[in-house]
Amino acid sequence: MDRFLFIAAALLCATACGREDTYKAGFFTPDTGIESQYDWDAAADSAVNVLVDRFMDKNTGTFWTISDNVDPRLSTYNYWPQAHAMDVIVDAYLRIKDSDPERAGQYEKYMASWHKNRANNYNGPDYYNAYTDDMEWIVLTLLRMYEATGVQEYFDFARDTYDKWIITRWTDDENGGGIRWSLDAGNSKNACSNGPAAICAMRLYGFTSEQKYMDDAVKIYGWLSENLYNPSTGMVADNMAGGKVNGGALSYNQGTFMGAAHLLYKATKDSRYLAEAMKAARHQMDSRSTDGIMNAEADKANSDNALFKGIFIRYATLMVNDTVFDFRFREELKRYISQNAITCWSDGIDKSEGSDMFFNYDWRSPYTGENGYLNPQVSATTLIEAMTRL
C-alpha cells in the first residue's frame, strides 16, 4: 500500500468552515459535524504507514528515534517511546483487522518481533529499567497487545514486570509514599511514575480480579491525589522530592491521572474518582491550551516532551467514549480532541505530493526539518487514530 494516501475530503473546510464555531475552552458547543468532513480512516492509514515505513526497523519491530535511522546513535537509549509507537500499531490493528486481515497479520508479526527484542531495552534480556515510568509504559502496551491478540506471553511478561520492578519501588519516606521515578536519580516521586503505575495495577486487576492489584491502585492513586493534585484547579504537579512538591502541569501527567481515576471509578463507583478525572481534563482544556489547541510543551522535535500530548489524547478518548461521564462533558472533550485533530491534520503537516509527511511538535504549523523524529510523529498519529474511534 502506498504510504501516502492523499484524500481530498481530508482537506475540506480547513479554512472555509472557520474555527469560531467549534471548540472554545470552557464552553459546551453542539457537535457541528466539521470533523465528519474528514476521512479519518484514510488519514490514520497515511500517518501509520509513515510511522512504519520511515521509523520502524521491520526486522525487530522496534522504532528509531530519527527517520530512516540516519543517525543510529540517537536510538541507543530509545526505550519508553517504543511503547507509545507500538500502541499506535495496536490502534491500527484493531481498526483494520476485519477489513484488511493481511495487513493485520503483518502488524501481529511486528508485535511479536517488538516483544522478542524487548522493545529496544538497553538494560538486558527482560524489560527491567532503572526508570520506572519506562517499564510502566511497556507493561501497558504488552497488556494491550495481549488484549488485541490473545498471546498469553505478552500478559505474563507484563504482570511479571509490574510485580518485580514497579510496585516494589513504592517506599514510605519523607514524601509520604509513592512510586520512585528512577533508581539512577534522587528519591523523587513523580506524577509520571505514579499515574501510569495506578493504571497498570487497575489493568491487571481487570484481567485477574486479584484484590492486591486493586489495593495497589487505590494506594498509588491516593498518594498522587493527596500530594500532587490540586483539587481547586485540577492541576497535577510534576513531582515530590524531599517532602516538597515541584513543577507544574504537563499533558502527560494530566492524562495519566485522569486515566487512573477513570478506571478506579468504573471499578468502585466512588464519585470522587469521576469528579477528579473530569477536573484534570478541564485543566488541560482550559489552562494548558491556546485557543483550544494543546500547547506544544516541547521546543524541539527530538524531545521527550514532543510525545506528551498523545498520552493525554489516549486517555481523553477513553473518557469521551464512556457514558459514565456526563453527556455535556463528553461533548466538550470530544470537540476539544476534534479541534486539535483538525488543526494538526490541516495545519500541522505538509501533505503535498512528495512530502515526507512528518508531524511537528507544534500542531499549528508543519514540520520543516530535513529528518523527522519519532516522538512528535507518534503523538500526532495517536491523535489521528483517536479520531477514528470518536
mmCIF file of C-alpha atoms in Angstrom:
data_model
loop_
_atom_site.group_PDB
_atom_site.id
_atom_site.type_symbol
_atom_site.label_atom_id
_atom_site.label_comp_id
_atom_site.label_asym_id
_atom_site.label_seq_id
_atom_site.Cartn_x
_atom_site.Cartn_y
_atom_site.Cartn_z
ATOM 1 C CA MET A 1 0.000 0.000 0.000
ATOM 2 C CA ASP A 2 1.279 3.462 -0.868
ATOM 3 C CA ARG A 3 2.104 5.173 2.366
ATOM 4 C CA PHE A 4 0.813 8.492 1.053
ATOM 5 C CA LEU A 5 -2.959 8.358 0.774
ATOM 6 C CA PHE A 6 -3.898 11.866 -0.250
ATOM 7 C CA ILE A 7 -7.597 12.199 0.447
ATOM 8 C CA ALA A 8 -9.252 15.339 -0.826
ATOM 9 C CA ALA A 9 -12.002 15.038 1.738
ATOM 10 C CA ALA A 10 -9.431 15.400 4.476
ATOM 11 C CA LEU A 11 -8.707 18.910 3.317
ATOM 12 C CA LEU A 12 -12.254 20.245 3.046
ATOM 13 C CA CYS A 13 -13.332 23.163 5.205
ATOM 14 C CA ALA A 14 -9.982 23.605 6.953
ATOM 15 C CA THR A 15 -10.312 27.328 6.349
ATOM 16 C CA ALA A 16 -13.754 27.991 4.927
ATOM 17 C CA CYS A 17 -15.605 26.495 7.865
ATOM 18 C CA GLY A 18 -13.610 28.573 10.297
ATOM 19 C CA ARG A 19 -12.900 27.639 13.889
ATOM 20 C CA GLU A 20 -15.108 30.088 15.723
ATOM 21 C CA ASP A 21 -17.971 27.575 15.533
ATOM 22 C CA THR A 22 -16.012 24.685 17.022
ATOM 23 C CA TYR A 23 -14.393 24.108 20.397
ATOM 24 C CA LYS A 24 -13.952 27.013 22.796
ATOM 25 C CA ALA A 25 -12.233 26.200 26.074
ATOM 26 C CA GLY A 26 -14.615 26.042 28.990
ATOM 27 C CA PHE A 27 -17.837 26.119 26.983
ATOM 28 C CA PHE A 28 -20.100 23.434 25.605
ATOM 29 C CA THR A 29 -20.980 23.799 21.941
ATOM 30 C CA PRO A 30 -23.136 21.379 19.942
ATOM 31 C CA ASP A 31 -21.438 18.980 17.569
ATOM 32 C CA THR A 32 -21.124 20.955 14.323
ATOM 33 C CA GLY A 33 -20.057 17.911 12.346
ATOM 34 C CA ILE A 34 -16.951 19.613 10.947
ATOM 35 C CA GLU A 35 -14.744 16.666 11.901
ATOM 36 C CA SER A 36 -17.039 14.334 9.945
ATOM 37 C CA GLN A 37 -15.998 16.064 6.718
ATOM 38 C CA TYR A 38 -12.580 14.447 7.071
ATOM 39 C CA ASP A 39 -11.828 10.850 6.150
ATOM 40 C CA TRP A 40 -10.132 9.959 9.403
ATOM 41 C CA ASP A 41 -9.596 6.302 8.488
ATOM 42 C CA ALA A 42 -7.661 7.361 5.400
ATOM 43 C CA ALA A 43 -5.760 9.967 7.388
ATOM 44 C CA ALA A 44 -4.875 7.353 10.022
ATOM 45 C CA ASP A 45 -3.692 4.917 7.349
ATOM 46 C CA SER A 46 -1.437 7.617 5.908
ATOM 47 C CA ALA A 47 0.042 8.511 9.281
ATOM 48 C CA VAL A 48 0.553 4.890 10.387
ATOM 49 C CA ASN A 49 2.165 3.988 7.069
ATOM 50 C CA VAL A 50 4.713 6.773 7.541
ATOM 51 C CA LEU A 51 5.412 5.559 11.072
ATOM 52 C CA VAL A 52 6.021 2.014 9.824
ATOM 53 C CA ASP A 53 7.897 2.877 6.631
ATOM 54 C CA ARG A 54 10.130 5.629 7.958
ATOM 55 C CA PHE A 55 10.600 4.913 11.674
ATOM 56 C CA MET A 56 10.306 1.150 12.190
ATOM 57 C CA ASP A 57 13.049 -1.430 11.883
ATOM 58 C CA LYS A 58 10.808 -4.106 10.406
ATOM 59 C CA ASN A 59 13.258 -6.866 11.328
ATOM 60 C CA THR A 60 12.967 -6.104 15.037
ATOM 61 C CA GLY A 61 9.579 -4.396 15.240
ATOM 62 C CA THR A 62 11.197 -1.538 17.157
ATOM 63 C CA PHE A 63 11.376 2.134 16.258
ATOM 64 C CA TRP A 64 14.196 4.539 15.527
ATOM 65 C CA THR A 65 14.419 7.956 17.129
ATOM 66 C CA ILE A 66 15.035 9.635 13.784
ATOM 67 C CA SER A 67 13.528 8.819 10.402
ATOM 68 C CA ASP A 68 15.346 6.174 8.359
ATOM 69 C CA ASN A 69 17.824 5.834 11.241
ATOM 70 C CA VAL A 70 20.123 8.403 9.643
ATOM 71 C CA ASP A 71 21.909 8.762 12.996
ATOM 72 C CA PRO A 72 21.898 5.358 14.761
ATOM 73 C CA ARG A 73 23.443 6.864 17.902
ATOM 74 C CA LEU A 74 20.153 8.599 18.680
ATOM 75 C CA SER A 75 18.304 5.292 19.065
ATOM 76 C CA THR A 76 20.640 3.757 21.646
ATOM 77 C CA TYR A 77 18.530 4.714 24.666
ATOM 78 C CA ASN A 78 15.227 4.948 22.842
ATOM 79 C CA TYR A 79 13.062 2.822 25.156
ATOM 80 C CA TRP A 80 9.941 4.472 26.572
ATOM 81 C CA PRO A 81 8.712 5.856 23.204
ATOM 82 C CA GLN A 82 8.690 2.276 21.911
ATOM 83 C CA ALA A 83 5.576 1.595 23.946
ATOM 84 C CA HIS A 84 3.657 4.529 22.516
ATOM 85 C CA ALA A 85 4.752 3.780 18.967
ATOM 86 C CA MET A 86 3.592 0.180 19.306
ATOM 87 C CA ASP A 87 0.337 1.399 20.866
ATOM 88 C CA VAL A 88 -0.352 3.169 17.562
ATOM 89 C CA ILE A 89 0.227 -0.106 15.713
ATOM 90 C CA VAL A 90 -2.237 -1.771 18.104
ATOM 91 C CA ASP A 91 -4.736 1.025 17.402
ATOM 92 C CA ALA A 92 -4.402 0.436 13.679
ATOM 93 C CA TYR A 93 -4.568 -3.348 14.111
ATOM 94 C CA LEU A 94 -7.860 -3.125 15.989
ATOM 95 C CA ARG A 95 -9.245 -0.776 13.358
ATOM 96 C CA ILE A 96 -8.388 -2.884 10.295
ATOM 97 C CA LYS A 97 -8.191 -6.488 11.491
ATOM 98 C CA ASP A 98 -11.586 -7.379 9.996
ATOM 99 C CA SER A 99 -11.392 -5.273 6.839
ATOM 100 C CA ASP A 100 -7.729 -5.948 5.993
ATOM 101 C CA PRO A 101 -6.630 -9.258 7.553
ATOM 102 C CA GLU A 102 -3.421 -9.380 5.514
ATOM 103 C CA ARG A 103 -2.171 -6.083 6.911
ATOM 104 C CA ALA A 104 -3.426 -7.024 10.376
ATOM 105 C CA GLY A 105 -1.346 -10.201 10.155
ATOM 106 C CA GLN A 106 1.729 -8.118 9.377
ATOM 107 C CA TYR A 107 1.037 -5.957 12.411
ATOM 108 C CA GLU A 108 0.822 -9.100 14.552
ATOM 109 C CA LYS A 109 4.308 -10.038 13.326
ATOM 110 C CA TYR A 110 5.596 -6.586 14.263
ATOM 111 C CA MET A 111 4.169 -7.017 17.766
ATOM 112 C CA ALA A 112 5.855 -10.398 18.126
ATOM 113 C CA SER A 113 9.201 -9.030 16.936
ATOM 114 C CA TRP A 114 8.883 -5.995 19.208
ATOM 115 C CA HIS A 115 8.375 -8.290 22.180
ATOM 116 C CA LYS A 116 11.145 -10.660 21.132
ATOM 117 C CA ASN A 117 13.548 -7.713 21.064
ATOM 118 C CA ARG A 118 12.190 -6.352 24.352
ATOM 119 C CA ALA A 119 11.156 -3.030 22.835
ATOM 120 C CA ASN A 120 14.763 -1.937 22.330
ATOM 121 C CA ASN A 121 15.503 -2.180 26.055
ATOM 122 C CA TYR A 122 19.154 -1.312 26.589
ATOM 123 C CA ASN A 123 19.403 -2.964 30.027
ATOM 124 C CA GLY A 124 19.312 -6.638 29.226
ATOM 125 C CA PRO A 125 17.124 -9.547 28.190
ATOM 126 C CA ASP A 126 13.985 -8.534 30.105
ATOM 127 C CA TYR A 127 12.017 -5.286 30.403
ATOM 128 C CA TYR A 128 13.866 -4.119 33.522
ATOM 129 C CA ASN A 129 14.957 -0.482 33.542
ATOM 130 C CA ALA A 130 16.175 1.958 36.152
ATOM 131 C CA TYR A 131 13.459 4.377 35.047
ATOM 132 C CA THR A 132 10.167 3.130 36.426
ATOM 133 C CA ASP A 133 7.888 5.001 34.039
ATOM 134 C CA ASP A 134 9.677 3.442 31.065
ATOM 135 C CA MET A 135 8.711 -0.012 32.311
ATOM 136 C CA GLU A 136 5.169 1.073 33.141
ATOM 137 C CA TRP A 137 4.518 2.122 29.557
ATOM 138 C CA ILE A 138 5.898 -1.175 28.308
ATOM 139 C CA VAL A 139 3.570 -3.055 30.678
ATOM 140 C CA LEU A 140 0.548 -1.123 29.432
ATOM 141 C CA THR A 141 1.449 -1.803 25.801
ATOM 142 C CA LEU A 142 2.024 -5.508 26.465
ATOM 143 C CA LEU A 143 -1.419 -5.683 28.055
ATOM 144 C CA ARG A 144 -2.984 -4.005 25.020
ATOM 145 C CA MET A 145 -1.161 -6.447 22.731
ATOM 146 C CA TYR A 146 -2.456 -9.338 24.822
ATOM 147 C CA GLU A 147 -5.985 -7.964 24.766
ATOM 148 C CA ALA A 148 -5.824 -7.492 20.987
ATOM 149 C CA THR A 149 -4.210 -10.800 20.004
ATOM 150 C CA GLY A 150 -4.686 -13.222 22.898
ATOM 151 C CA VAL A 151 -0.962 -14.075 23.049
ATOM 152 C CA GLN A 152 -0.515 -15.193 26.653
ATOM 153 C CA GLU A 153 3.199 -14.416 26.784
ATOM 154 C CA TYR A 154 2.515 -10.703 26.443
ATOM 155 C CA PHE A 155 0.373 -10.797 29.583
ATOM 156 C CA ASP A 156 2.847 -12.933 31.504
ATOM 157 C CA PHE A 157 5.714 -10.533 30.849
ATOM 158 C CA ALA A 158 3.550 -7.523 31.702
ATOM 159 C CA ARG A 159 2.486 -8.993 35.019
ATOM 160 C CA ASP A 160 5.973 -10.180 35.887
ATOM 161 C CA THR A 161 7.488 -6.771 35.135
ATOM 162 C CA TYR A 162 4.931 -4.996 37.312
ATOM 163 C CA ASP A 163 5.294 -7.441 40.207
ATOM 164 C CA LYS A 164 9.100 -7.464 40.214
ATOM 165 C CA TRP A 165 10.161 -3.969 39.312
ATOM 166 C CA ILE A 166 7.311 -1.489 39.527
ATOM 167 C CA ILE A 167 5.244 -1.945 42.679
ATOM 168 C CA THR A 168 8.456 -2.841 44.538
ATOM 169 C CA ARG A 169 9.588 0.767 44.047
ATOM 170 C CA TRP A 170 6.939 2.089 46.389
ATOM 171 C CA THR A 171 8.635 3.412 49.518
ATOM 172 C CA ASP A 172 7.287 5.072 52.662
ATOM 173 C CA ASP A 173 9.589 8.018 53.252
ATOM 174 C CA GLU A 174 9.760 11.787 53.641
ATOM 175 C CA ASN A 175 7.451 12.080 50.617
ATOM 176 C CA GLY A 176 4.712 10.122 52.348
ATOM 177 C CA GLY A 177 4.933 7.180 49.953
ATOM 178 C CA GLY A 178 4.772 6.970 46.187
ATOM 179 C CA ILE A 179 6.492 5.046 43.400
ATOM 180 C CA ARG A 180 10.062 6.168 42.871
ATOM 181 C CA TRP A 181 10.760 7.685 39.436
ATOM 182 C CA SER A 182 14.261 6.267 38.883
ATOM 183 C CA LEU A 183 16.996 4.326 40.614
ATOM 184 C CA ASP A 184 19.538 6.420 38.704
ATOM 185 C CA ALA A 185 18.313 9.707 40.177
ATOM 186 C CA GLY A 186 17.457 11.098 43.596
ATOM 187 C CA ASN A 187 14.480 9.869 45.576
ATOM 188 C CA SER A 188 11.871 11.722 43.543
ATOM 189 C CA LYS A 189 8.250 10.562 43.485
ATOM 190 C CA ASN A 190 6.880 11.755 40.149
ATOM 191 C CA ALA A 191 3.449 12.004 38.596
ATOM 192 C CA CYS A 192 4.924 10.225 35.568
ATOM 193 C CA SER A 193 5.793 7.155 37.655
ATOM 194 C CA ASN A 194 2.647 7.069 39.802
ATOM 195 C CA GLY A 195 -0.167 7.807 37.349
ATOM 196 C CA PRO A 196 0.873 5.034 34.921
ATOM 197 C CA ALA A 197 1.570 2.688 37.860
ATOM 198 C CA ALA A 198 -2.008 3.066 39.061
ATOM 199 C CA ILE A 199 -3.248 2.367 35.518
ATOM 200 C CA CYS A 200 -1.015 -0.738 35.348
ATOM 201 C CA ALA A 201 -2.467 -2.009 38.626
ATOM 202 C CA MET A 202 -6.049 -1.389 37.514
ATOM 203 C CA ARG A 203 -5.488 -3.071 34.163
ATOM 204 C CA LEU A 204 -4.012 -6.117 35.891
ATOM 205 C CA TYR A 205 -6.952 -6.129 38.289
ATOM 206 C CA GLY A 206 -9.286 -6.058 35.310
ATOM 207 C CA PHE A 207 -7.667 -9.162 33.843
ATOM 208 C CA THR A 208 -7.169 -11.132 37.083
ATOM 209 C CA SER A 209 -9.696 -9.810 39.647
ATOM 210 C CA GLU A 210 -6.892 -10.164 42.208
ATOM 211 C CA GLN A 211 -7.510 -7.789 45.093
ATOM 212 C CA LYS A 212 -3.827 -6.973 45.524
ATOM 213 C CA TYR A 213 -3.852 -5.032 42.267
ATOM 214 C CA MET A 214 -6.902 -3.024 43.301
ATOM 215 C CA ASP A 215 -5.217 -2.307 46.632
ATOM 216 C CA ASP A 216 -2.084 -1.145 44.822
ATOM 217 C CA ALA A 217 -4.065 1.170 42.556
ATOM 218 C CA VAL A 218 -6.025 2.732 45.416
ATOM 219 C CA LYS A 219 -2.817 3.310 47.371
ATOM 220 C CA ILE A 220 -0.826 4.757 44.460
ATOM 221 C CA TYR A 221 -3.641 6.969 43.212
ATOM 222 C CA GLY A 222 -4.404 8.072 46.761
ATOM 223 C CA TRP A 223 -0.832 9.280 47.213
ATOM 224 C CA LEU A 224 -0.891 11.029 43.829
ATOM 225 C CA SER A 225 -4.198 12.749 44.509
ATOM 226 C CA GLU A 226 -3.248 13.822 48.009
ATOM 227 C CA ASN A 227 0.206 15.135 47.166
ATOM 228 C CA LEU A 228 0.437 16.251 43.520
ATOM 229 C CA TYR A 229 -3.180 17.001 42.559
ATOM 230 C CA ASN A 230 -4.682 20.428 43.217
ATOM 231 C CA PRO A 231 -8.437 19.959 43.780
ATOM 232 C CA SER A 232 -9.103 23.664 43.220
ATOM 233 C CA THR A 233 -7.606 23.790 39.728
ATOM 234 C CA GLY A 234 -7.306 20.185 38.566
ATOM 235 C CA MET A 235 -3.560 20.636 38.019
ATOM 236 C CA VAL A 236 -1.230 17.692 38.602
ATOM 237 C CA ALA A 237 2.235 18.829 39.706
ATOM 238 C CA ASP A 238 5.326 17.106 38.344
ATOM 239 C CA ASN A 239 6.977 15.532 41.391
ATOM 240 C CA MET A 240 7.674 15.463 45.093
ATOM 241 C CA ALA A 241 11.207 15.265 46.459
ATOM 242 C CA GLY A 242 12.455 15.873 49.979
ATOM 243 C CA GLY A 243 8.875 16.336 51.068
ATOM 244 C CA LYS A 244 8.393 19.299 48.707
ATOM 245 C CA VAL A 245 6.143 19.496 45.654
ATOM 246 C CA ASN A 246 7.893 20.684 42.483
ATOM 247 C CA GLY A 247 6.990 21.547 38.906
ATOM 248 C CA GLY A 248 3.832 22.405 37.050
ATOM 249 C CA ALA A 249 1.381 20.513 34.896
ATOM 250 C CA LEU A 250 2.123 18.572 31.718
ATOM 251 C CA SER A 251 -0.350 16.880 29.398
ATOM 252 C CA TYR A 252 1.360 13.539 30.151
ATOM 253 C CA ASN A 253 0.553 13.830 33.861
ATOM 254 C CA GLN A 254 -2.937 15.227 33.387
ATOM 255 C CA GLY A 255 -3.709 12.330 31.070
ATOM 256 C CA THR A 256 -2.432 9.521 33.268
ATOM 257 C CA PHE A 257 -4.031 10.992 36.398
ATOM 258 C CA MET A 258 -7.450 11.097 34.768
ATOM 259 C CA GLY A 259 -6.859 7.683 33.165
ATOM 260 C CA ALA A 260 -6.228 6.131 36.578
ATOM 261 C CA ALA A 261 -9.203 7.938 38.124
ATOM 262 C CA HIS A 262 -11.440 6.746 35.280
ATOM 263 C CA LEU A 263 -10.539 3.086 35.839
ATOM 264 C CA LEU A 264 -10.926 3.382 39.601
ATOM 265 C CA TYR A 265 -14.368 4.890 39.230
ATOM 266 C CA LYS A 266 -15.507 2.120 36.905
ATOM 267 C CA ALA A 267 -14.374 -0.482 39.451
ATOM 268 C CA THR A 268 -15.540 1.217 42.658
ATOM 269 C CA LYS A 269 -18.308 3.653 41.596
ATOM 270 C CA ASP A 270 -16.772 6.161 44.029
ATOM 271 C CA SER A 271 -17.832 9.541 42.592
ATOM 272 C CA ARG A 272 -14.652 11.179 43.863
ATOM 273 C CA TYR A 273 -12.694 9.483 41.083
ATOM 274 C CA LEU A 274 -15.144 10.613 38.429
ATOM 275 C CA ALA A 275 -15.002 14.219 39.609
ATOM 276 C CA GLU A 276 -11.211 14.266 39.736
ATOM 277 C CA ALA A 277 -10.883 12.771 36.253
ATOM 278 C CA MET A 278 -13.129 15.494 34.844
ATOM 279 C CA LYS A 279 -11.341 18.238 36.774
ATOM 280 C CA ALA A 280 -7.952 17.115 35.457
ATOM 281 C CA ALA A 281 -9.264 17.033 31.886
ATOM 282 C CA ARG A 282 -10.725 20.515 32.201
ATOM 283 C CA HIS A 283 -7.424 21.866 33.496
ATOM 284 C CA GLN A 284 -5.778 20.677 30.284
ATOM 285 C CA MET A 285 -8.524 22.146 28.132
ATOM 286 C CA ASP A 286 -8.729 25.488 29.916
ATOM 287 C CA SER A 287 -5.208 26.139 31.191
ATOM 288 C CA ARG A 288 -2.847 24.052 29.069
ATOM 289 C CA SER A 289 -4.185 25.130 25.678
ATOM 290 C CA THR A 290 -4.276 28.222 23.487
ATOM 291 C CA ASP A 291 -7.475 28.898 21.529
ATOM 292 C CA GLY A 292 -8.498 25.309 22.183
ATOM 293 C CA ILE A 293 -5.253 23.777 20.857
ATOM 294 C CA MET A 294 -2.884 21.928 23.160
ATOM 295 C CA ASN A 295 0.291 23.832 23.962
ATOM 296 C CA ALA A 296 3.404 22.440 22.310
ATOM 297 C CA GLU A 297 5.269 21.667 25.589
ATOM 298 C CA ALA A 298 8.419 21.000 23.519
ATOM 299 C CA ASP A 299 10.879 23.376 21.892
ATOM 300 C CA LYS A 300 12.383 20.853 19.502
ATOM 301 C CA ALA A 301 11.259 17.723 17.696
ATOM 302 C CA ASN A 302 13.869 15.492 19.337
ATOM 303 C CA SER A 303 12.422 15.922 22.824
ATOM 304 C CA ASP A 304 10.598 13.665 25.281
ATOM 305 C CA ASN A 305 8.005 16.417 25.680
ATOM 306 C CA ALA A 306 7.084 16.127 21.997
ATOM 307 C CA LEU A 307 5.295 12.857 22.806
ATOM 308 C CA PHE A 308 3.321 14.045 25.843
ATOM 309 C CA LYS A 309 0.197 15.374 24.116
ATOM 310 C CA GLY A 310 -0.618 11.995 22.568
ATOM 311 C CA ILE A 311 -0.748 10.479 26.059
ATOM 312 C CA PHE A 312 -3.444 12.906 27.131
ATOM 313 C CA ILE A 313 -5.349 12.231 23.905
ATOM 314 C CA ARG A 314 -5.348 8.462 24.507
ATOM 315 C CA TYR A 315 -6.977 8.720 27.934
ATOM 316 C CA ALA A 316 -9.264 11.578 26.941
ATOM 317 C CA THR A 317 -10.606 9.447 24.073
ATOM 318 C CA LEU A 318 -11.490 6.665 26.502
ATOM 319 C CA MET A 319 -13.441 9.188 28.573
ATOM 320 C CA VAL A 320 -15.325 10.556 25.572
ATOM 321 C CA ASN A 321 -16.453 7.052 24.654
ATOM 322 C CA ASP A 322 -17.634 6.093 28.142
ATOM 323 C CA THR A 323 -21.172 7.031 29.130
ATOM 324 C CA VAL A 324 -20.294 7.090 32.836
ATOM 325 C CA PHE A 325 -19.329 10.713 32.177
ATOM 326 C CA ASP A 326 -21.877 13.493 31.772
ATOM 327 C CA PHE A 327 -23.026 13.976 28.179
ATOM 328 C CA ARG A 328 -22.151 17.668 28.071
ATOM 329 C CA PHE A 329 -18.662 16.991 29.413
ATOM 330 C CA ARG A 330 -18.126 14.220 26.869
ATOM 331 C CA GLU A 331 -19.206 16.512 24.026
ATOM 332 C CA GLU A 332 -16.931 19.269 25.280
ATOM 333 C CA LEU A 333 -13.974 16.898 25.436
ATOM 334 C CA LYS A 334 -14.838 15.437 22.042
ATOM 335 C CA ARG A 335 -14.883 18.898 20.474
ATOM 336 C CA TYR A 336 -11.520 19.635 22.068
ATOM 337 C CA ILE A 337 -9.937 16.493 20.628
ATOM 338 C CA SER A 338 -11.579 17.097 17.260
ATOM 339 C CA GLN A 339 -10.379 20.690 17.071
ATOM 340 C CA ASN A 340 -6.830 19.574 17.810
ATOM 341 C CA ALA A 341 -7.047 16.865 15.148
ATOM 342 C CA ILE A 342 -8.443 19.240 12.536
ATOM 343 C CA THR A 343 -5.704 21.762 13.266
ATOM 344 C CA CYS A 344 -2.977 19.109 13.282
ATOM 345 C CA TRP A 345 -4.140 17.472 10.036
ATOM 346 C CA SER A 346 -4.819 20.772 8.278
ATOM 347 C CA ASP A 347 -2.007 22.989 9.564
ATOM 348 C CA GLY A 348 0.487 20.742 11.347
ATOM 349 C CA ILE A 349 1.701 18.594 8.464
ATOM 350 C CA ASP A 350 2.738 19.115 4.861
ATOM 351 C CA LYS A 351 0.621 16.714 2.801
ATOM 352 C CA SER A 352 1.656 17.995 -0.618
ATOM 353 C CA GLU A 353 2.761 15.422 -3.174
ATOM 354 C CA GLY A 354 6.267 14.210 -2.420
ATOM 355 C CA SER A 355 6.156 15.361 1.194
ATOM 356 C CA ASP A 356 7.683 13.163 3.892
ATOM 357 C CA MET A 357 4.550 13.753 5.988
ATOM 358 C CA PHE A 358 6.481 14.283 9.212
ATOM 359 C CA PHE A 359 4.486 15.813 12.052
ATOM 360 C CA ASN A 360 5.649 18.753 14.098
ATOM 361 C CA TYR A 361 5.692 19.012 17.887
ATOM 362 C CA ASP A 362 3.514 22.118 17.491
ATOM 363 C CA TRP A 363 0.251 21.068 15.868
ATOM 364 C CA ARG A 364 -0.343 24.552 14.478
ATOM 365 C CA SER A 365 2.449 24.514 11.906
ATOM 366 C CA PRO A 366 4.092 21.931 9.606
ATOM 367 C CA TYR A 367 7.462 20.439 10.359
ATOM 368 C CA THR A 368 10.265 21.918 8.256
ATOM 369 C CA GLY A 369 13.282 19.818 9.265
ATOM 370 C CA GLU A 370 15.097 17.503 6.907
ATOM 371 C CA ASN A 371 14.547 14.389 9.041
ATOM 372 C CA GLY A 372 11.523 13.516 11.137
ATOM 373 C CA TYR A 373 11.604 12.448 14.789
ATOM 374 C CA LEU A 374 9.704 9.637 16.439
ATOM 375 C CA ASN A 375 8.141 11.425 19.401
ATOM 376 C CA PRO A 376 6.109 14.079 17.551
ATOM 377 C CA GLN A 377 5.252 11.509 14.885
ATOM 378 C CA VAL A 378 3.820 9.128 17.484
ATOM 379 C CA SER A 379 1.989 11.860 19.386
ATOM 380 C CA ALA A 380 0.211 13.206 16.316
ATOM 381 C CA THR A 381 -0.520 9.761 14.873
ATOM 382 C CA THR A 382 -2.105 8.823 18.210
ATOM 383 C CA LEU A 383 -4.349 11.860 17.774
ATOM 384 C CA ILE A 384 -5.331 10.955 14.200
ATOM 385 C CA GLU A 385 -6.047 7.342 15.165
ATOM 386 C CA ALA A 386 -8.165 8.603 18.056
ATOM 387 C CA MET A 387 -10.442 10.387 15.613
ATOM 388 C CA THR A 388 -11.377 7.044 14.057
ATOM 389 C CA ARG A 389 -12.755 5.940 17.439
ATOM 390 C CA LEU A 390 -14.716 9.026 18.484
#
